[in-house]
Amino acid sequence: MHVLILGGTTEGRRLAELLDGDGTPGLRVTSSLAGRVAGPRLPVGEVRVGGFGGVAGLTEWLRAHHVDVLIDATHPFAETISFHAAEAAAGAHVPLLALRRPGWVPEAGDKWHMVDSLPEAAQLLPRLGRRIFLTTGRMGLAAFAGPESDGLWFLSRSVDPPEPGTPTPARTELLLDRGPFSLEGERELLRSHRIDVLVTKDSGGAATAPKLTAAREAGIPVVVVRRPPVPEGVRVVTDPQEAARAVREL
């Protein structure tokens, strides 16, 4: 059996470990990374880096490499590849699983403002504060470069810097860092930069959750971008162990 994991996440790496160490004779695991992050953390086993060339390219890859199971373990906000995976799996007649970590849940004391997109988050900011901690990644920075951001200051944290020429807010400080992040570190970051609004995507997971606790303790409002939907009809599993069991069943 050949399993293709569309990865790049902690869950994707853990699933590759589980399947690689499974000991099942004839089980081959390939992890595919998009290649958008410099120096990614590589999973065990076979790894390919780069895109497939859309739905047609992924469909052909599944057929040419005799893939028996496709697992979408990409980031919850990697909407395009998830829909490409659903179409390609259907076209190649390959079973598809979506591995999605559970989203975050607000707790008592949280001041969350739920929105459906980054532009909607940008429109909301002037009513909430002036010093913004932006944790939505370098790909979404341009959404905050419009006139509604005039007078606002941004601390933008991402693994890699934005591409040259990417529109950015006029007053932006870049912070290049990779999680997991500690609660004490997030508390100090909010304090030292005098942050009064946090913006994040509902990516879920423990690696970047301490910022939510730090914001709650400081009484800071949090703008949370909702996840895009999983393609209709795709079976969703919530942890690598469940995904590994599903592969064994197949």
mmCIF file of C-alpha atoms in Angstrom:
data_model
loop_
_atom_site.group_PDB
_atom_site.id
_atom_site.type_symbol
_atom_site.label_atom_id
_atom_site.label_comp_id
_atom_site.label_asym_id
_atom_site.label_seq_id
_atom_site.Cartn_x
_atom_site.Cartn_y
_atom_site.Cartn_z
ATOM 1 C CA MET A 1 0.000 0.000 0.000
ATOM 2 C CA HIS A 2 1.273 3.471 -0.923
ATOM 3 C CA VAL A 3 0.092 6.321 1.317
ATOM 4 C CA LEU A 4 0.593 9.938 0.233
ATOM 5 C CA ILE A 5 0.457 12.510 3.032
ATOM 6 C CA LEU A 6 -0.029 16.131 2.042
ATOM 7 C CA GLY A 7 1.822 17.480 5.055
ATOM 8 C CA GLY A 8 3.777 20.388 6.445
ATOM 9 C CA THR A 9 2.055 20.240 9.843
ATOM 10 C CA THR A 10 2.942 18.693 13.191
ATOM 11 C CA GLU A 11 0.114 16.205 12.678
ATOM 12 C CA GLY A 12 1.426 15.235 9.243
ATOM 13 C CA ARG A 13 4.905 14.556 10.642
ATOM 14 C CA ARG A 14 3.490 12.521 13.516
ATOM 15 C CA LEU A 15 1.366 10.447 11.154
ATOM 16 C CA ALA A 16 4.411 9.704 8.986
ATOM 17 C CA GLU A 17 6.238 8.515 12.122
ATOM 18 C CA LEU A 18 3.350 6.260 13.132
ATOM 19 C CA LEU A 19 3.032 4.685 9.692
ATOM 20 C CA ASP A 20 6.789 4.424 9.132
ATOM 21 C CA GLY A 21 7.181 2.577 12.420
ATOM 22 C CA ASP A 22 4.064 0.504 11.917
ATOM 23 C CA GLY A 23 5.949 -2.552 10.732
ATOM 24 C CA THR A 24 3.262 -3.460 8.198
ATOM 25 C CA PRO A 25 4.907 -5.308 5.283
ATOM 26 C CA GLY A 26 4.607 -3.479 1.987
ATOM 27 C CA LEU A 27 3.491 -0.157 3.507
ATOM 28 C CA ARG A 28 5.106 2.791 1.711
ATOM 29 C CA VAL A 29 4.662 6.364 2.969
ATOM 30 C CA THR A 30 5.435 9.533 1.009
ATOM 31 C CA SER A 31 5.052 13.009 2.534
ATOM 32 C CA SER A 32 4.581 15.982 0.233
ATOM 33 C CA LEU A 33 5.494 19.516 1.351
ATOM 34 C CA ALA A 34 4.430 22.632 -0.520
ATOM 35 C CA GLY A 35 7.877 24.217 -0.188
ATOM 36 C CA ARG A 36 6.643 27.613 0.970
ATOM 37 C CA VAL A 37 8.722 27.611 4.169
ATOM 38 C CA ALA A 38 12.507 27.802 4.071
ATOM 39 C CA GLY A 39 14.139 25.007 6.076
ATOM 40 C CA PRO A 40 10.966 23.027 6.873
ATOM 41 C CA ARG A 41 10.930 20.322 9.507
ATOM 42 C CA LEU A 42 11.099 17.139 7.454
ATOM 43 C CA PRO A 43 9.071 14.051 8.344
ATOM 44 C CA VAL A 44 10.533 10.562 8.372
ATOM 45 C CA GLY A 45 10.342 8.445 5.234
ATOM 46 C CA GLU A 46 10.110 9.553 1.624
ATOM 47 C CA VAL A 47 9.626 13.294 1.078
ATOM 48 C CA ARG A 48 8.800 15.334 -2.020
ATOM 49 C CA VAL A 49 8.786 19.144 -2.064
ATOM 50 C CA GLY A 50 6.827 21.401 -4.403
ATOM 51 C CA GLY A 51 3.420 21.689 -6.020
ATOM 52 C CA PHE A 52 1.722 19.198 -8.300
ATOM 53 C CA GLY A 53 0.416 21.566 -10.963
ATOM 54 C CA GLY A 54 -3.212 21.804 -9.874
ATOM 55 C CA VAL A 55 -5.877 19.124 -9.853
ATOM 56 C CA ALA A 56 -4.742 17.532 -13.122
ATOM 57 C CA GLY A 57 -1.140 17.250 -11.931
ATOM 58 C CA LEU A 58 -2.096 15.730 -8.581
ATOM 59 C CA THR A 59 -4.477 13.279 -10.239
ATOM 60 C CA GLU A 60 -1.731 12.138 -12.593
ATOM 61 C CA TRP A 61 0.764 11.833 -9.709
ATOM 62 C CA LEU A 62 -1.646 9.623 -7.757
ATOM 63 C CA ARG A 63 -2.054 7.346 -10.756
ATOM 64 C CA ALA A 64 1.599 7.294 -11.830
ATOM 65 C CA HIS A 65 2.855 6.474 -8.330
ATOM 66 C CA HIS A 66 0.074 3.980 -7.576
ATOM 67 C CA VAL A 67 -1.167 5.796 -4.470
ATOM 68 C CA ASP A 68 -3.741 3.761 -2.527
ATOM 69 C CA VAL A 69 -4.656 6.302 0.175
ATOM 70 C CA LEU A 70 -4.410 10.114 0.135
ATOM 71 C CA ILE A 71 -4.303 11.991 3.444
ATOM 72 C CA ASP A 72 -4.753 15.754 3.528
ATOM 73 C CA ALA A 73 -2.768 16.775 6.626
ATOM 74 C CA THR A 74 -2.160 20.340 5.459
ATOM 75 C CA HIS A 75 -2.762 23.469 7.525
ATOM 76 C CA PRO A 76 -6.476 24.078 8.264
ATOM 77 C CA PHE A 77 -6.254 27.266 6.171
ATOM 78 C CA ALA A 78 -4.600 25.626 3.138
ATOM 79 C CA GLU A 79 -7.970 25.756 1.389
ATOM 80 C CA THR A 80 -6.814 25.470 -2.229
ATOM 81 C CA ILE A 81 -4.804 22.266 -1.852
ATOM 82 C CA SER A 82 -7.606 20.685 0.193
ATOM 83 C CA PHE A 83 -10.128 21.196 -2.600
ATOM 84 C CA HIS A 84 -7.569 20.080 -5.183
ATOM 85 C CA ALA A 85 -7.004 16.927 -3.124
ATOM 86 C CA ALA A 86 -10.735 16.173 -3.031
ATOM 87 C CA GLU A 87 -11.085 16.549 -6.812
ATOM 88 C CA ALA A 88 -7.913 14.583 -7.564
ATOM 89 C CA ALA A 89 -8.823 11.740 -5.204
ATOM 90 C CA ALA A 90 -12.223 11.437 -6.833
ATOM 91 C CA GLY A 91 -10.676 11.509 -10.308
ATOM 92 C CA ALA A 92 -8.086 8.865 -9.451
ATOM 93 C CA HIS A 93 -10.557 6.788 -7.392
ATOM 94 C CA VAL A 94 -8.351 6.991 -4.301
ATOM 95 C CA PRO A 95 -9.752 7.116 -0.729
ATOM 96 C CA LEU A 96 -9.177 10.493 0.948
ATOM 97 C CA LEU A 97 -8.921 11.406 4.617
ATOM 98 C CA ALA A 98 -8.594 14.935 6.014
ATOM 99 C CA LEU A 99 -6.499 15.126 9.186
ATOM 100 C CA ARG A 100 -7.543 18.286 11.036
ATOM 101 C CA ARG A 101 -6.544 19.212 14.566
ATOM 102 C CA PRO A 102 -9.530 20.533 16.578
ATOM 103 C CA GLY A 103 -10.039 24.290 16.545
ATOM 104 C CA TRP A 104 -9.633 26.459 19.609
ATOM 105 C CA VAL A 105 -12.565 27.035 21.967
ATOM 106 C CA PRO A 106 -13.024 30.324 23.854
ATOM 107 C CA GLU A 107 -12.818 30.191 27.624
ATOM 108 C CA ALA A 108 -14.217 32.383 30.375
ATOM 109 C CA GLY A 109 -12.583 35.813 30.179
ATOM 110 C CA ASP A 110 -11.776 35.658 26.473
ATOM 111 C CA LYS A 111 -12.714 38.674 24.340
ATOM 112 C CA TRP A 112 -12.928 37.000 20.943
ATOM 113 C CA HIS A 113 -14.244 38.643 17.790
ATOM 114 C CA MET A 114 -14.933 35.990 15.128
ATOM 115 C CA VAL A 115 -14.555 36.964 11.457
ATOM 116 C CA ASP A 116 -14.601 35.054 8.173
ATOM 117 C CA SER A 117 -11.565 36.566 6.448
ATOM 118 C CA LEU A 118 -8.408 38.622 6.893
ATOM 119 C CA PRO A 119 -9.920 41.691 5.151
ATOM 120 C CA GLU A 120 -12.822 41.534 7.603
ATOM 121 C CA ALA A 121 -10.323 41.391 10.463
ATOM 122 C CA ALA A 122 -8.523 44.452 9.079
ATOM 123 C CA GLN A 123 -11.783 46.418 8.941
ATOM 124 C CA LEU A 124 -12.492 45.618 12.591
ATOM 125 C CA LEU A 125 -9.118 46.608 14.052
ATOM 126 C CA PRO A 126 -9.509 50.425 14.308
ATOM 127 C CA ARG A 127 -12.430 49.896 16.719
ATOM 128 C CA LEU A 128 -10.409 47.623 19.003
ATOM 129 C CA GLY A 129 -6.955 49.102 19.453
ATOM 130 C CA ARG A 130 -3.822 50.667 17.979
ATOM 131 C CA ARG A 131 -0.952 48.215 18.592
ATOM 132 C CA ILE A 132 -1.636 44.944 16.824
ATOM 133 C CA PHE A 133 0.057 41.572 17.239
ATOM 134 C CA LEU A 134 -0.474 39.889 13.873
ATOM 135 C CA THR A 135 0.020 36.097 13.873
ATOM 136 C CA THR A 136 -1.680 35.197 10.584
ATOM 137 C CA GLY A 137 1.490 34.485 8.597
ATOM 138 C CA ARG A 138 3.397 36.306 5.869
ATOM 139 C CA MET A 139 0.962 35.260 3.119
ATOM 140 C CA GLY A 140 -1.852 37.358 4.605
ATOM 141 C CA LEU A 141 0.081 40.501 5.469
ATOM 142 C CA ALA A 142 -1.193 42.429 2.433
ATOM 143 C CA ALA A 143 -4.772 42.284 3.782
ATOM 144 C CA PHE A 144 -3.738 44.775 6.482
ATOM 145 C CA ALA A 145 -2.030 47.268 4.159
ATOM 146 C CA GLY A 146 -5.178 49.221 3.265
ATOM 147 C CA PRO A 147 -6.255 52.686 4.438
ATOM 148 C CA GLU A 148 -8.155 51.226 7.398
ATOM 149 C CA SER A 149 -4.745 50.482 8.952
ATOM 150 C CA ASP A 150 -3.612 54.111 8.918
ATOM 151 C CA GLY A 151 -2.506 55.043 12.422
ATOM 152 C CA LEU A 152 -2.099 51.425 13.523
ATOM 153 C CA TRP A 153 1.189 49.732 14.450
ATOM 154 C CA PHE A 154 1.752 46.054 13.699
ATOM 155 C CA LEU A 155 4.033 43.394 15.103
ATOM 156 C CA SER A 156 3.901 40.666 12.456
ATOM 157 C CA ARG A 157 5.249 37.245 13.432
ATOM 158 C CA SER A 158 5.988 34.565 10.856
ATOM 159 C CA VAL A 159 8.508 31.819 10.127
ATOM 160 C CA ASP A 160 9.856 33.539 6.992
ATOM 161 C CA PRO A 161 9.794 37.189 5.854
ATOM 162 C CA PRO A 162 7.216 38.284 3.268
ATOM 163 C CA GLU A 163 8.152 38.104 -0.391
ATOM 164 C CA PRO A 164 9.787 41.261 -1.792
ATOM 165 C CA GLY A 165 7.151 43.662 -3.021
ATOM 166 C CA THR A 166 4.431 42.338 -0.705
ATOM 167 C CA PRO A 167 2.226 45.233 0.462
ATOM 168 C CA THR A 168 2.588 45.753 4.204
ATOM 169 C CA PRO A 169 1.116 48.249 6.685
ATOM 170 C CA ALA A 170 3.109 51.466 6.869
ATOM 171 C CA ARG A 171 4.130 50.857 10.489
ATOM 172 C CA THR A 172 5.177 47.206 10.730
ATOM 173 C CA GLU A 173 7.855 45.408 12.733
ATOM 174 C CA LEU A 174 8.663 41.893 11.548
ATOM 175 C CA LEU A 175 9.375 39.155 14.074
ATOM 176 C CA LEU A 176 10.764 35.953 12.526
ATOM 177 C CA ASP A 177 10.157 33.027 14.838
ATOM 178 C CA ARG A 178 8.834 29.472 14.799
ATOM 179 C CA GLY A 179 6.698 27.781 17.442
ATOM 180 C CA PRO A 180 6.090 26.182 19.799
ATOM 181 C CA PHE A 181 5.871 29.288 21.958
ATOM 182 C CA SER A 182 5.880 29.393 25.763
ATOM 183 C CA LEU A 183 3.276 31.168 27.851
ATOM 184 C CA GLU A 184 5.933 33.230 29.628
ATOM 185 C CA GLY A 185 7.408 34.273 26.296
ATOM 186 C CA GLU A 186 4.016 35.360 24.958
ATOM 187 C CA ARG A 187 3.269 37.330 28.127
ATOM 188 C CA GLU A 188 6.550 39.201 27.800
ATOM 189 C CA LEU A 189 6.003 39.869 24.103
ATOM 190 C CA LEU A 190 2.581 41.438 24.737
ATOM 191 C CA ARG A 191 3.961 43.501 27.608
ATOM 192 C CA SER A 192 7.174 44.737 25.977
ATOM 193 C CA HIS A 193 5.449 45.748 22.729
ATOM 194 C CA ARG A 194 2.405 47.219 24.516
ATOM 195 C CA ILE A 195 0.064 45.095 22.385
ATOM 196 C CA ASP A 196 -3.637 45.880 22.736
ATOM 197 C CA VAL A 197 -5.112 43.596 20.006
ATOM 198 C CA LEU A 198 -4.195 40.081 18.876
ATOM 199 C CA VAL A 199 -5.124 38.769 15.418
ATOM 200 C CA THR A 200 -4.947 35.038 14.704
ATOM 201 C CA LYS A 201 -6.391 32.286 12.563
ATOM 202 C CA ASP A 202 -8.180 29.397 14.247
ATOM 203 C CA SER A 203 -5.380 26.975 13.417
ATOM 204 C CA GLY A 204 -5.837 24.990 16.634
ATOM 205 C CA GLY A 205 -3.131 22.958 18.322
ATOM 206 C CA ALA A 206 -0.955 23.539 21.371
ATOM 207 C CA ALA A 207 2.156 24.996 19.712
ATOM 208 C CA THR A 208 0.737 28.503 19.258
ATOM 209 C CA ALA A 209 -2.109 28.461 21.823
ATOM 210 C CA PRO A 210 -0.201 30.239 24.664
ATOM 211 C CA LYS A 211 -0.779 33.607 22.968
ATOM 212 C CA LEU A 212 -4.517 33.143 23.599
ATOM 213 C CA THR A 213 -3.914 32.533 27.303
ATOM 214 C CA ALA A 214 -1.604 35.549 27.505
ATOM 215 C CA ALA A 215 -4.219 37.737 25.796
ATOM 216 C CA ARG A 216 -6.933 36.492 28.155
ATOM 217 C CA GLU A 217 -4.793 37.292 31.202
ATOM 218 C CA ALA A 218 -4.050 40.781 29.867
ATOM 219 C CA GLY A 219 -7.679 41.478 28.931
ATOM 220 C CA ILE A 220 -6.699 41.983 25.278
ATOM 221 C CA PRO A 221 -9.322 41.474 22.538
ATOM 222 C CA VAL A 222 -8.563 38.736 20.006
ATOM 223 C CA VAL A 223 -9.737 38.755 16.403
ATOM 224 C CA VAL A 224 -10.088 35.118 15.308
ATOM 225 C CA VAL A 225 -10.470 34.169 11.640
ATOM 226 C CA ARG A 226 -12.741 31.151 11.198
ATOM 227 C CA ARG A 227 -11.517 28.119 9.285
ATOM 228 C CA PRO A 228 -12.605 27.440 5.724
ATOM 229 C CA PRO A 229 -14.802 24.339 5.359
ATOM 230 C CA VAL A 230 -13.458 20.901 4.536
ATOM 231 C CA PRO A 231 -14.650 19.795 1.065
ATOM 232 C CA GLU A 232 -18.056 18.143 1.227
ATOM 233 C CA GLY A 233 -18.062 14.378 1.621
ATOM 234 C CA VAL A 234 -14.459 14.084 2.871
ATOM 235 C CA ARG A 235 -13.983 11.971 5.991
ATOM 236 C CA VAL A 236 -12.338 14.004 8.760
ATOM 237 C CA VAL A 237 -10.136 12.574 11.516
ATOM 238 C CA THR A 238 -8.836 14.724 14.352
ATOM 239 C CA ASP A 239 -5.510 13.185 15.388
ATOM 240 C CA PRO A 240 -2.665 11.176 13.838
ATOM 241 C CA GLN A 241 -3.513 8.025 15.793
ATOM 242 C CA GLU A 242 -7.040 8.007 14.383
ATOM 243 C CA ALA A 243 -5.642 8.583 10.883
ATOM 244 C CA ALA A 244 -3.199 5.694 11.306
ATOM 245 C CA ARG A 245 -6.025 3.402 12.407
ATOM 246 C CA ALA A 246 -8.052 4.423 9.357
ATOM 247 C CA VAL A 247 -5.118 3.561 7.086
ATOM 248 C CA ARG A 248 -4.797 0.131 8.708
ATOM 249 C CA GLU A 249 -8.529 -0.456 8.165
ATOM 250 C CA LEU A 250 -8.121 0.336 4.474
#
